[in-house]
CSV table of C-alpha atoms in Angstrom, one decimal:
chain,number,residue,atom,x,y,z
A,407,UNK,CA,-181.0,-67.4,-15.5
A,408,UNK,CA,-179.2,-63.6,-14.6
A,409,UNK,CA,-177.0,-62.8,-17.2
A,410,UNK,CA,-174.4,-62.5,-13.9
A,411,UNK,CA,-174.7,-66.2,-14.5
A,412,UNK,CA,-174.7,-66.8,-17.2
A,413,UNK,CA,-171.8,-64.5,-17.8
A,414,UNK,CA,-170.2,-66.8,-14.9
A,415,UNK,CA,-171.2,-69.5,-16.8
A,416,UNK,CA,-169.0,-68.5,-19.9
A,417,UNK,CA,-166.1,-67.8,-18.1
A,418,UNK,CA,-166.1,-71.3,-16.3
A,419,UNK,CA,-166.1,-72.7,-20.3
A,420,UNK,CA,-163.8,-70.6,-21.4
A,421,UNK,CA,-160.8,-71.2,-18.0
A,422,UNK,CA,-162.3,-75.5,-18.6
A,423,UNK,CA,-161.0,-75.3,-22.1
A,424,UNK,CA,-157.8,-73.4,-22.3
A,425,UNK,CA,-156.4,-75.6,-19.3
A,426,UNK,CA,-157.6,-78.6,-21.8
A,427,UNK,CA,-155.7,-76.9,-24.2
A,428,UNK,CA,-152.8,-76.7,-21.7
A,429,UNK,CA,-153.2,-80.1,-20.4
A,430,UNK,CA,-153.7,-81.9,-23.8
A,431,UNK,CA,-150.2,-79.8,-25.2
A,432,UNK,CA,-148.4,-80.3,-22.3
A,433,UNK,CA,-148.9,-84.1,-23.4
A,434,UNK,CA,-148.6,-83.8,-27.3
A,435,UNK,CA,-146.6,-81.6,-27.8
A,436,UNK,CA,-143.6,-82.5,-26.3
A,437,UNK,CA,-143.8,-86.4,-27.9
A,438,UNK,CA,-140.1,-87.5,-30.0
A,439,UNK,CA,-139.6,-84.0,-30.5
A,440,UNK,CA,-136.4,-82.2,-29.7
A,441,UNK,CA,-136.3,-81.1,-26.1
A,442,UNK,CA,-135.8,-77.3,-27.4
A,443,UNK,CA,-138.5,-76.9,-29.7
A,444,UNK,CA,-141.1,-78.8,-27.5
A,445,UNK,CA,-140.7,-76.2,-25.5
A,446,UNK,CA,-140.6,-73.1,-27.9
A,447,UNK,CA,-144.3,-74.7,-28.9
A,448,UNK,CA,-145.5,-75.3,-25.5
A,449,UNK,CA,-144.3,-70.9,-24.8
A,450,UNK,CA,-146.2,-69.9,-27.8
A,451,UNK,CA,-149.4,-71.9,-26.9
A,452,UNK,CA,-149.5,-71.3,-23.3
A,453,UNK,CA,-148.9,-67.2,-23.8
A,454,UNK,CA,-150.8,-67.1,-27.7
A,455,UNK,CA,-154.1,-70.0,-27.3
A,456,UNK,CA,-155.4,-69.4,-30.2
A,457,UNK,CA,-152.4,-68.3,-32.4
A,458,UNK,CA,-149.8,-70.6,-31.2
A,459,UNK,CA,-152.3,-74.0,-31.3
A,460,UNK,CA,-153.6,-72.9,-35.3
A,461,UNK,CA,-149.6,-72.4,-35.7
A,462,UNK,CA,-149.2,-76.3,-34.7
A,463,UNK,CA,-152.4,-77.4,-36.0
A,464,UNK,CA,-150.6,-76.4,-39.2
A,465,UNK,CA,-146.9,-76.6,-39.4
A,466,UNK,CA,-146.5,-78.7,-35.7
A,467,UNK,CA,-146.0,-81.9,-38.0
A,468,UNK,CA,-142.9,-82.4,-39.2
A,469,UNK,CA,-143.4,-84.9,-41.6
A,470,UNK,CA,-144.7,-85.9,-44.4
A,471,UNK,CA,-147.7,-88.3,-45.0
A,472,UNK,CA,-147.0,-92.2,-43.5
A,473,UNK,CA,-147.6,-92.5,-47.8
A,474,UNK,CA,-145.1,-91.1,-49.2
A,475,UNK,CA,-142.3,-92.1,-46.5
A,476,UNK,CA,-143.9,-95.5,-47.3
A,477,UNK,CA,-142.9,-95.3,-50.6
A,478,UNK,CA,-139.4,-93.6,-49.6
A,479,UNK,CA,-138.8,-96.8,-47.2
A,480,UNK,CA,-139.2,-99.0,-50.9
A,481,UNK,CA,-137.4,-96.9,-53.0
A,482,UNK,CA,-134.4,-97.1,-50.5
A,483,UNK,CA,-134.3,-101.0,-49.7
A,484,UNK,CA,-134.8,-101.2,-53.6
A,485,UNK,CA,-131.6,-98.7,-53.9
A,486,UNK,CA,-129.5,-101.1,-51.5
A,487,UNK,CA,-130.8,-104.5,-53.2
A,488,UNK,CA,-129.4,-102.5,-57.0
A,489,UNK,CA,-126.4,-101.7,-55.4
A,490,UNK,CA,-125.2,-104.3,-53.5
A,491,UNK,CA,-121.8,-105.1,-53.8
A,492,UNK,CA,-121.3,-102.4,-56.2
A,493,UNK,CA,-118.3,-100.3,-54.2
A,494,UNK,CA,-115.5,-99.5,-56.1
A,495,UNK,CA,-114.1,-97.3,-53.7
A,496,UNK,CA,-110.0,-97.2,-53.1
A,497,UNK,CA,-108.3,-99.2,-50.7
A,498,UNK,CA,-108.8,-98.4,-47.2
A,499,UNK,CA,-105.9,-98.6,-46.3
A,500,UNK,CA,-105.0,-95.5,-47.4
A,501,UNK,CA,-108.3,-93.8,-46.0
A,502,UNK,CA,-108.5,-91.6,-42.5
A,503,UNK,CA,-108.6,-94.1,-39.8
A,504,UNK,CA,-112.5,-92.8,-39.0
A,505,UNK,CA,-113.6,-93.1,-42.4
A,506,UNK,CA,-115.4,-96.0,-42.9
A,507,UNK,CA,-117.0,-95.7,-40.4
A,508,UNK,CA,-118.5,-92.4,-41.6
A,509,UNK,CA,-119.2,-94.3,-44.7
A,510,UNK,CA,-121.7,-97.0,-43.4
A,511,UNK,CA,-123.4,-94.8,-41.1
A,512,UNK,CA,-124.4,-93.3,-44.6
A,513,UNK,CA,-125.0,-96.4,-46.3
A,514,UNK,CA,-127.7,-97.3,-43.6
A,515,UNK,CA,-129.3,-94.3,-43.3
A,516,UNK,CA,-129.2,-93.2,-47.2
A,517,UNK,CA,-128.8,-97.1,-48.8
A,518,UNK,CA,-126.6,-94.9,-51.0
A,519,UNK,CA,-122.8,-96.8,-51.8
A,520,UNK,CA,-119.4,-95.6,-51.4
A,521,UNK,CA,-118.5,-95.3,-55.1
A,522,UNK,CA,-114.6,-95.0,-56.1
A,523,UNK,CA,-112.9,-93.6,-59.3
A,524,UNK,CA,-115.1,-90.4,-59.9
A,525,UNK,CA,-113.4,-86.8,-60.6
A,526,UNK,CA,-115.0,-83.4,-59.6
A,527,UNK,CA,-114.5,-79.8,-60.7
A,528,UNK,CA,-115.5,-76.5,-58.8
A,529,UNK,CA,-117.6,-73.5,-59.9
A,530,UNK,CA,-117.8,-70.6,-58.3
A,531,UNK,CA,-119.1,-68.9,-61.5
A,532,UNK,CA,-122.7,-68.3,-61.4
A,533,UNK,CA,-123.0,-67.7,-65.4
A,534,UNK,CA,-120.3,-69.8,-65.1
A,535,UNK,CA,-122.2,-72.9,-63.8
A,536,UNK,CA,-125.3,-72.6,-65.6
A,537,UNK,CA,-123.1,-72.0,-69.0
A,538,UNK,CA,-121.2,-74.8,-67.9
A,539,UNK,CA,-125.1,-77.2,-67.1
A,540,UNK,CA,-126.2,-75.7,-71.0
A,541,UNK,CA,-122.9,-77.0,-72.4
A,542,UNK,CA,-124.0,-80.6,-70.9
A,543,UNK,CA,-127.6,-80.7,-72.3
A,544,UNK,CA,-126.1,-79.4,-75.0
A,545,UNK,CA,-123.7,-82.8,-75.1
A,546,UNK,CA,-127.0,-84.8,-74.2
A,547,UNK,CA,-127.8,-87.8,-76.7
A,548,UNK,CA,-130.1,-89.9,-74.4
A,549,UNK,CA,-131.8,-88.4,-71.3
A,550,UNK,CA,-131.6,-85.3,-69.1
A,551,UNK,CA,-133.0,-85.1,-65.3
A,552,UNK,CA,-133.4,-81.6,-64.3
A,553,UNK,CA,-134.4,-81.5,-60.4
A,554,UNK,CA,-133.9,-77.9,-59.3
A,555,UNK,CA,-136.0,-76.2,-55.8
A,556,UNK,CA,-136.4,-72.9,-58.2
A,557,UNK,CA,-136.4,-73.5,-61.8
A,558,UNK,CA,-137.2,-70.1,-63.3
A,559,UNK,CA,-137.1,-69.1,-66.9
A,560,UNK,CA,-135.5,-65.4,-67.6
A,561,UNK,CA,-132.5,-63.8,-69.4
A,562,UNK,CA,-130.5,-65.4,-67.8
A,563,UNK,CA,-131.4,-68.9,-67.5
A,564,UNK,CA,-133.1,-67.8,-71.3
A,565,UNK,CA,-129.7,-70.3,-73.0
A,566,UNK,CA,-130.7,-73.6,-70.7
A,567,UNK,CA,-133.9,-73.7,-71.5
A,568,UNK,CA,-133.4,-73.6,-74.9
A,569,UNK,CA,-130.8,-75.6,-74.4
A,570,UNK,CA,-133.6,-78.6,-73.1
A,571,UNK,CA,-136.2,-77.8,-75.9
A,572,UNK,CA,-133.0,-78.5,-78.6
A,573,UNK,CA,-132.7,-81.3,-76.7
A,574,UNK,CA,-136.5,-82.7,-76.8
A,575,UNK,CA,-136.8,-81.9,-80.5
A,576,UNK,CA,-133.6,-84.0,-81.3
A,577,UNK,CA,-135.3,-86.9,-79.3
A,578,UNK,CA,-133.8,-86.8,-76.1
A,579,UNK,CA,-135.6,-87.7,-72.7
A,580,UNK,CA,-136.3,-84.6,-71.1
A,581,UNK,CA,-138.3,-84.5,-67.3
A,582,UNK,CA,-137.7,-81.7,-64.7
A,583,UNK,CA,-138.9,-81.8,-61.3
A,584,UNK,CA,-139.1,-78.8,-59.6
A,585,UNK,CA,-140.3,-77.6,-55.6
A,586,UNK,CA,-144.3,-76.1,-56.0
A,587,UNK,CA,-143.9,-73.9,-53.3
A,588,UNK,CA,-140.0,-72.4,-54.0
A,589,UNK,CA,-141.1,-72.0,-57.8
A,590,UNK,CA,-144.2,-70.5,-57.2
A,591,UNK,CA,-142.9,-68.0,-55.2
A,592,UNK,CA,-140.5,-66.5,-57.9
A,593,UNK,CA,-141.7,-64.0,-60.6
A,594,UNK,CA,-142.5,-65.6,-63.9
A,595,UNK,CA,-143.1,-68.8,-62.9
A,596,UNK,CA,-146.5,-69.5,-64.9
A,597,UNK,CA,-144.8,-68.3,-67.9
A,598,UNK,CA,-141.5,-71.1,-66.7
A,599,UNK,CA,-144.7,-73.4,-66.7
A,600,UNK,CA,-146.2,-72.3,-70.2
A,601,UNK,CA,-142.0,-72.4,-71.3
A,602,UNK,CA,-141.9,-76.6,-70.8
A,603,UNK,CA,-145.4,-77.6,-72.2
A,604,UNK,CA,-144.5,-75.3,-75.8
A,605,UNK,CA,-140.7,-77.3,-75.5
A,606,UNK,CA,-142.9,-80.7,-74.4
A,607,UNK,CA,-140.1,-81.5,-71.7
A,608,UNK,CA,-142.1,-83.5,-69.2
A,609,UNK,CA,-142.2,-82.1,-65.8
A,610,UNK,CA,-144.0,-82.6,-62.5
A,611,UNK,CA,-144.0,-80.1,-59.3
A,612,UNK,CA,-142.1,-81.6,-55.6
A,613,UNK,CA,-144.4,-81.7,-53.1
A,614,UNK,CA,-147.2,-80.3,-53.8
A,615,UNK,CA,-149.6,-77.9,-52.4
A,616,UNK,CA,-153.1,-78.4,-54.0
A,617,UNK,CA,-155.4,-79.4,-51.2
A,618,UNK,CA,-158.3,-79.6,-53.9
A,619,UNK,CA,-156.2,-82.1,-55.6
A,620,UNK,CA,-155.5,-84.3,-52.5
A,621,UNK,CA,-151.9,-83.3,-52.8
A,622,UNK,CA,-150.9,-81.6,-48.7
A,623,UNK,CA,-148.7,-81.7,-46.5
A,624,UNK,CA,-147.1,-79.3,-44.3
A,625,UNK,CA,-146.9,-76.5,-46.5
A,626,UNK,CA,-142.8,-75.5,-45.5
A,627,UNK,CA,-142.1,-79.3,-46.1
A,628,UNK,CA,-139.7,-78.6,-49.0
A,629,UNK,CA,-137.3,-80.9,-52.0
A,630,UNK,CA,-134.3,-78.4,-51.1
A,631,UNK,CA,-132.3,-80.2,-54.0
A,632,UNK,CA,-130.6,-78.7,-57.1
A,633,UNK,CA,-129.8,-81.5,-59.1
A,634,UNK,CA,-128.8,-82.5,-63.5
A,635,UNK,CA,-127.9,-85.2,-64.9
A,636,UNK,CA,-127.2,-86.1,-68.5
A,637,UNK,CA,-126.5,-89.6,-70.0
A,638,UNK,CA,-125.5,-90.7,-66.6
A,639,UNK,CA,-121.4,-89.3,-67.9
A,640,UNK,CA,-122.5,-86.1,-65.9
A,641,UNK,CA,-123.6,-84.2,-63.0
A,642,UNK,CA,-124.1,-81.8,-61.4
A,643,UNK,CA,-125.3,-80.2,-57.6
A,644,UNK,CA,-124.4,-78.2,-55.4
A,645,UNK,CA,-125.9,-74.9,-53.9
A,646,UNK,CA,-127.2,-73.0,-57.2
A,647,UNK,CA,-131.4,-72.7,-58.7
A,648,UNK,CA,-131.6,-72.4,-61.9
A,649,UNK,CA,-132.8,-68.7,-62.1
A,650,UNK,CA,-131.2,-65.1,-62.2
A,651,UNK,CA,-128.8,-65.0,-59.3
A,652,UNK,CA,-130.9,-61.3,-58.1
A,653,UNK,CA,-134.0,-64.2,-57.6
A,654,UNK,CA,-135.7,-61.5,-59.8
A,655,UNK,CA,-137.2,-59.7,-56.5
A,656,UNK,CA,-137.5,-56.1,-56.7
A,657,UNK,CA,-135.5,-56.2,-53.1
A,658,UNK,CA,-132.6,-58.0,-53.7
A,659,UNK,CA,-132.4,-55.6,-56.7
A,660,UNK,CA,-133.2,-51.9,-55.6
A,661,UNK,CA,-130.5,-53.9,-52.7
A,662,UNK,CA,-127.7,-55.1,-55.0
A,663,UNK,CA,-128.1,-58.4,-53.7
A,664,UNK,CA,-126.1,-60.9,-55.7
A,665,UNK,CA,-125.9,-64.4,-54.7
A,666,UNK,CA,-122.8,-65.9,-54.5
A,667,UNK,CA,-122.4,-69.9,-54.9
A,668,UNK,CA,-120.6,-72.9,-55.8
A,669,UNK,CA,-121.6,-76.3,-57.8
A,670,UNK,CA,-119.7,-79.6,-58.1
A,671,UNK,CA,-119.6,-80.7,-62.1
A,672,UNK,CA,-118.7,-84.1,-61.2
A,673,UNK,CA,-117.9,-88.0,-63.2
A,674,UNK,CA,-118.3,-91.2,-63.1
A,675,UNK,CA,-119.6,-94.0,-61.2
A,676,UNK,CA,-121.0,-91.6,-58.4
A,677,UNK,CA,-123.3,-89.3,-61.1
A,678,UNK,CA,-125.5,-92.8,-60.8
A,679,UNK,CA,-125.9,-91.7,-57.7
A,680,UNK,CA,-127.8,-88.5,-58.0
A,681,UNK,CA,-130.1,-89.8,-60.9
A,682,UNK,CA,-131.1,-92.2,-58.5
A,683,UNK,CA,-132.0,-89.6,-56.5
A,684,UNK,CA,-134.0,-88.4,-59.0
A,685,UNK,CA,-135.7,-91.2,-59.7
A,686,UNK,CA,-136.6,-91.1,-56.4
A,687,UNK,CA,-138.1,-88.2,-56.5
A,688,UNK,CA,-140.2,-88.5,-59.8
A,689,UNK,CA,-140.7,-91.9,-58.3
A,690,UNK,CA,-142.9,-90.0,-54.7
A,691,UNK,CA,-143.9,-87.9,-57.1
A,692,UNK,CA,-146.0,-89.4,-60.1
A,693,UNK,CA,-146.1,-93.0,-58.5
A,694,UNK,CA,-144.0,-94.1,-61.5
A,695,UNK,CA,-141.8,-96.7,-60.0
A,696,UNK,CA,-137.8,-97.1,-60.6
A,697,UNK,CA,-137.3,-99.8,-62.5
A,698,UNK,CA,-135.0,-102.4,-62.5
A,699,UNK,CA,-133.9,-101.9,-65.6
A,700,UNK,CA,-132.8,-98.3,-65.0
A,701,UNK,CA,-130.1,-99.2,-62.5
A,702,UNK,CA,-128.4,-102.2,-64.7
A,703,UNK,CA,-124.6,-101.0,-65.2
A,704,UNK,CA,-125.9,-98.5,-62.6
A,705,UNK,CA,-122.6,-97.3,-61.3
A,706,UNK,CA,-120.8,-99.0,-63.8
A,707,UNK,CA,-118.8,-95.9,-65.8
A,708,UNK,CA,-115.4,-95.7,-66.3
A,709,UNK,CA,-113.5,-94.1,-64.1
A,710,UNK,CA,-112.0,-91.6,-63.9
A,711,UNK,CA,-108.1,-90.7,-63.4
A,712,UNK,CA,-108.6,-87.9,-60.8
A,713,UNK,CA,-109.8,-91.4,-58.9
A,714,UNK,CA,-112.0,-90.2,-55.8
A,715,UNK,CA,-114.3,-91.9,-52.9
A,716,UNK,CA,-117.5,-90.1,-53.1
A,717,UNK,CA,-121.0,-90.8,-51.5
A,718,UNK,CA,-124.1,-89.8,-52.1
A,719,UNK,CA,-126.0,-88.4,-48.8
A,720,UNK,CA,-130.4,-88.0,-49.5
A,721,UNK,CA,-132.0,-86.4,-46.4
A,722,UNK,CA,-135.3,-84.9,-45.5
A,723,UNK,CA,-137.9,-85.4,-43.8
A,724,UNK,CA,-139.4,-88.4,-45.8
A,725,UNK,CA,-136.5,-90.1,-43.4
A,726,UNK,CA,-137.1,-91.9,-39.9
A,727,UNK,CA,-133.6,-90.4,-39.1
A,728,UNK,CA,-131.5,-86.5,-39.3
A,729,UNK,CA,-129.0,-88.5,-42.0
A,730,UNK,CA,-127.4,-84.7,-43.1
A,731,UNK,CA,-127.2,-83.7,-39.4
A,732,UNK,CA,-126.0,-87.1,-38.2
A,733,UNK,CA,-122.9,-86.9,-41.2
A,734,UNK,CA,-122.4,-83.6,-40.0
A,735,UNK,CA,-121.8,-84.2,-36.2
A,736,UNK,CA,-119.9,-87.5,-37.4
A,737,UNK,CA,-116.9,-84.8,-39.8
A,738,UNK,CA,-116.3,-82.4,-36.7
A,739,UNK,CA,-116.3,-85.2,-34.1
A,740,UNK,CA,-113.5,-86.9,-36.5
A,741,UNK,CA,-111.5,-83.8,-37.4
A,742,UNK,CA,-108.1,-83.4,-36.4
A,743,UNK,CA,-106.4,-80.3,-36.6
A,744,UNK,CA,-108.6,-78.3,-39.2
A,745,UNK,CA,-112.0,-77.6,-40.2
A,746,UNK,CA,-113.5,-74.3,-42.2
A,747,UNK,CA,-117.6,-74.5,-42.7
A,748,UNK,CA,-119.1,-72.6,-45.2
A,749,UNK,CA,-123.3,-72.3,-44.0
A,750,UNK,CA,-125.2,-68.7,-45.4
A,751,UNK,CA,-128.3,-69.6,-42.7
A,752,UNK,CA,-125.8,-71.1,-40.1
A,753,UNK,CA,-128.6,-71.8,-37.0
A,754,UNK,CA,-126.9,-75.4,-35.5
A,755,UNK,CA,-128.7,-77.2,-32.5
A,756,UNK,CA,-127.0,-77.8,-29.6
A,757,UNK,CA,-125.7,-81.5,-30.7
A,758,UNK,CA,-123.7,-79.4,-33.3
A,759,UNK,CA,-122.8,-76.9,-30.9
A,760,UNK,CA,-121.3,-79.2,-28.3
A,761,UNK,CA,-119.3,-80.8,-31.6
A,762,UNK,CA,-117.6,-77.9,-33.0
A,763,UNK,CA,-116.5,-76.4,-29.6
A,764,UNK,CA,-114.9,-79.9,-28.0
A,765,UNK,CA,-113.2,-79.4,-31.5
A,766,UNK,CA,-111.4,-75.8,-31.2
A,767,UNK,CA,-111.0,-77.4,-27.3
A,768,UNK,CA,-109.0,-80.9,-28.6
A,769,UNK,CA,-106.9,-77.9,-31.1
A,770,UNK,CA,-109.0,-78.1,-34.2
A,771,UNK,CA,-108.1,-74.9,-36.5
A,772,UNK,CA,-111.8,-73.9,-36.9
A,773,UNK,CA,-113.6,-71.8,-40.0
A,774,UNK,CA,-116.7,-70.7,-40.6
A,775,UNK,CA,-118.2,-68.3,-43.7
A,776,UNK,CA,-121.0,-66.8,-42.6
A,777,UNK,CA,-122.7,-63.4,-45.2
A,778,UNK,CA,-122.5,-59.9,-44.1
A,779,UNK,CA,-125.9,-59.6,-44.6
A,780,UNK,CA,-128.5,-61.3,-44.9
A,781,UNK,CA,-132.0,-61.9,-47.4
A,782,UNK,CA,-134.2,-63.2,-44.8
A,783,UNK,CA,-134.2,-61.4,-41.6
A,784,UNK,CA,-135.4,-64.2,-39.1
A,785,UNK,CA,-133.1,-66.6,-40.0
A,786,UNK,CA,-130.1,-63.8,-40.2
A,787,UNK,CA,-130.8,-62.8,-37.0
A,788,UNK,CA,-130.8,-66.4,-35.5
A,789,UNK,CA,-127.8,-66.9,-36.6
A,790,UNK,CA,-125.9,-63.5,-35.5
A,791,UNK,CA,-127.1,-65.0,-32.5
A,792,UNK,CA,-124.6,-67.9,-32.5
A,793,UNK,CA,-121.8,-65.8,-32.8
A,794,UNK,CA,-120.8,-64.4,-29.2
A,795,UNK,CA,-120.7,-68.4,-28.6
A,796,UNK,CA,-118.5,-69.0,-31.5
A,797,UNK,CA,-115.8,-66.6,-31.2
A,798,UNK,CA,-115.3,-67.7,-27.5
A,799,UNK,CA,-115.5,-71.3,-28.4
A,800,UNK,CA,-112.0,-70.4,-31.1
A,801,UNK,CA,-114.0,-70.8,-34.3
A,802,UNK,CA,-112.5,-67.8,-36.5
A,803,UNK,CA,-115.8,-66.3,-38.1
A,804,UNK,CA,-115.2,-64.7,-41.4
A,805,UNK,CA,-118.3,-62.4,-42.7
A,806,UNK,CA,-118.5,-62.3,-46.7
A,807,UNK,CA,-119.0,-58.5,-48.0
A,808,UNK,CA,-122.1,-57.5,-49.7
A,809,UNK,CA,-123.4,-56.8,-51.7
A,810,UNK,CA,-122.9,-60.9,-52.4
A,811,UNK,CA,-125.2,-63.5,-50.0
A,812,UNK,CA,-122.8,-66.5,-49.9
A,813,UNK,CA,-125.6,-68.9,-50.7
A,814,UNK,CA,-122.9,-72.1,-50.9
A,815,UNK,CA,-122.6,-75.2,-48.6
A,816,UNK,CA,-120.1,-77.2,-48.4
A,817,UNK,CA,-117.0,-77.6,-45.7
A,818,UNK,CA,-113.7,-79.5,-45.3
A,819,UNK,CA,-112.4,-81.5,-42.9
A,820,UNK,CA,-108.6,-81.9,-42.5
A,821,UNK,CA,-106.8,-81.7,-46.1
A,822,UNK,CA,-108.7,-84.7,-47.1
A,823,UNK,CA,-112.8,-84.9,-47.2
A,824,UNK,CA,-115.4,-83.1,-47.9
A,825,UNK,CA,-119.0,-82.1,-48.0
A,826,UNK,CA,-120.8,-80.2,-50.8
A,827,UNK,CA,-124.8,-79.9,-51.9
A,828,UNK,CA,-128.1,-77.8,-50.4
A,829,UNK,CA,-128.1,-78.2,-46.9
A,830,UNK,CA,-127.9,-75.7,-44.6
A,831,UNK,CA,-126.7,-76.2,-41.2
A,832,UNK,CA,-130.0,-74.9,-39.4
A,833,UNK,CA,-133.2,-77.1,-38.6
A,834,UNK,CA,-134.9,-76.7,-41.0
A,835,UNK,CA,-132.6,-77.7,-43.4
A,836,UNK,CA,-131.8,-81.0,-41.1
A,837,UNK,CA,-135.6,-81.6,-40.7
A,838,UNK,CA,-138.3,-79.8,-43.2
A,839,UNK,CA,-136.3,-79.9,-46.2
A,840,UNK,CA,-135.5,-82.4,-48.7
A,841,UNK,CA,-131.4,-81.9,-49.3
A,842,UNK,CA,-128.7,-83.5,-50.9
A,843,UNK,CA,-125.1,-84.1,-50.6
A,844,UNK,CA,-121.7,-85.7,-51.7
A,845,UNK,CA,-119.3,-86.6,-49.4
A,846,UNK,CA,-115.9,-87.2,-51.7
A,847,UNK,CA,-112.9,-87.9,-50.2
A,848,UNK,CA,-109.6,-86.7,-51.9
A,849,UNK,CA,-106.7,-84.7,-51.6
A,850,UNK,CA,-107.1,-83.4,-54.9
A,851,UNK,CA,-110.4,-82.2,-54.0
A,852,UNK,CA,-110.2,-80.7,-50.7
A,853,UNK,CA,-106.5,-78.7,-52.0
A,854,UNK,CA,-109.5,-77.0,-55.1
A,855,UNK,CA,-111.5,-76.2,-52.3
A,856,UNK,CA,-108.8,-75.0,-50.6
A,857,UNK,CA,-108.9,-72.5,-53.3
A,858,UNK,CA,-112.4,-71.4,-53.4
A,859,UNK,CA,-112.5,-70.9,-49.2
A,860,UNK,CA,-109.1,-68.8,-50.2
A,861,UNK,CA,-110.9,-66.2,-52.4
A,862,UNK,CA,-114.0,-66.2,-49.6
A,863,UNK,CA,-111.3,-65.2,-47.4
A,864,UNK,CA,-110.2,-62.7,-49.2
A,865,UNK,CA,-113.6,-61.1,-50.2
A,866,UNK,CA,-114.7,-60.7,-46.4
A,867,UNK,CA,-113.2,-60.1,-43.2
A,868,UNK,CA,-113.2,-61.5,-39.9
A,869,UNK,CA,-115.0,-60.9,-36.6
A,870,UNK,CA,-114.0,-60.1,-33.8
A,871,UNK,CA,-115.1,-60.8,-30.3
A,872,UNK,CA,-114.1,-57.4,-29.0
A,873,UNK,CA,-116.5,-56.5,-32.6
A,874,UNK,CA,-119.2,-58.4,-31.2
A,875,UNK,CA,-119.7,-56.7,-27.8
A,876,UNK,CA,-120.0,-53.6,-29.0
A,877,UNK,CA,-123.3,-55.0,-30.4
A,878,UNK,CA,-126.1,-52.0,-29.5
A,879,UNK,CA,-129.2,-53.8,-27.2
A,880,UNK,CA,-131.7,-54.1,-30.0
A,881,UNK,CA,-130.1,-55.6,-31.7
A,882,UNK,CA,-128.6,-58.7,-29.1
A,883,UNK,CA,-132.3,-58.2,-28.3
A,884,UNK,CA,-133.5,-59.0,-31.9
A,885,UNK,CA,-130.8,-61.8,-32.1
A,886,UNK,CA,-132.4,-63.6,-29.3
A,887,UNK,CA,-136.3,-63.4,-30.3
A,888,UNK,CA,-135.5,-65.5,-34.0
A,889,UNK,CA,-133.6,-67.8,-32.1
A,890,UNK,CA,-136.8,-68.3,-30.2
A,891,UNK,CA,-138.5,-68.3,-33.5
A,892,UNK,CA,-136.4,-70.9,-35.1
A,893,UNK,CA,-137.3,-73.7,-32.5
A,894,UNK,CA,-140.9,-74.0,-34.1
A,895,UNK,CA,-139.8,-77.2,-35.7
């Protein structure tokens, strides 16, 4: 056989393999996937076959391992059974006509009930929220449950860690959950774990990527929740991690970046809902199932005078449905007068874009608060690619001024309903991250949220369509390329 014949045979084999890969990709990739995501993956595989296939094998499956999903379904059934009939919400006669349907949606998807007689106070000061959480831990008598996406010991958080250590020393049970990859990427990770060990805290990594220990899933499936519960009486949730507001990154410090957050301090029966989320995640990571006696008396805390109706809404790749996306869409379609959205990473899918444009077209006033600058280049440019469509639809966009990164995640619907939590409005939060949101019905809470929004407005500048159309071509190209990559989920 001549060298020329060998070359022809080799070329034929390569062409055949390439053809097989493309045919298999067309069959496998789009299955149970958003059309936009399927198309993006197919383009990647067709134009850069080797890298496209490798990346698809690495991060192409947006689901957690089957065992974890099975345990999530088990604990959801357990929560439904344990909380059957505990709804203690206000008189439905006073609700908006659409609210009962949203509550039922959340109950069916996330298992958690709507509970009344709660109070909530918003904390928009970064150090102030850490101080409030520290004070709550100092008052702990029975237990402290801590769950954060990023959890780091540094000068800013030292007082919080000291409070945890003091709690352990006086016999309080302290358990900590921290996301493996997110926390490991920040400075002082090993020091943080050593500090927890020294204090005698029970801690566990969430979604660990440790194949040598048979612990592995798609590496970018993360637990993005931020929760603190003390004695089942006081709870905190929101956007803030436990770390210095510069995230201890030299690049952030050089740019002078500071994170702006919003945290809700909760009291009343709804605190049991946050405890249930922690118990679920602890079970998923340790195989220690929640005991029924842990739920004895759940949601039975004394009522609070503020009388807010609240519902915890968990979401993430452990659920078969996009719980947070469906909640957000339901609220966008329900709005009658006003929608004020705050999202640091706003990369909507087609359904959300239609819901927002539909809201403006039926006369709803819609505002979007985002940061003037970004800390994550791809997401920042992908977000910008939607500004023109939003502005043309009539959305008023306010850009929070540098050097702050507006990292808060919340929105208000008319004057009676609000959502706050850890979830961004992007594909990552809808499909890849475990998130927790809190649905709140109560005019007093929305009034407090309005004060937060007024503060954002004072510290922001409004982006106009005329200004946006003056963007240089290079920015438009970057934005559109980033928008394409955002679909690779």
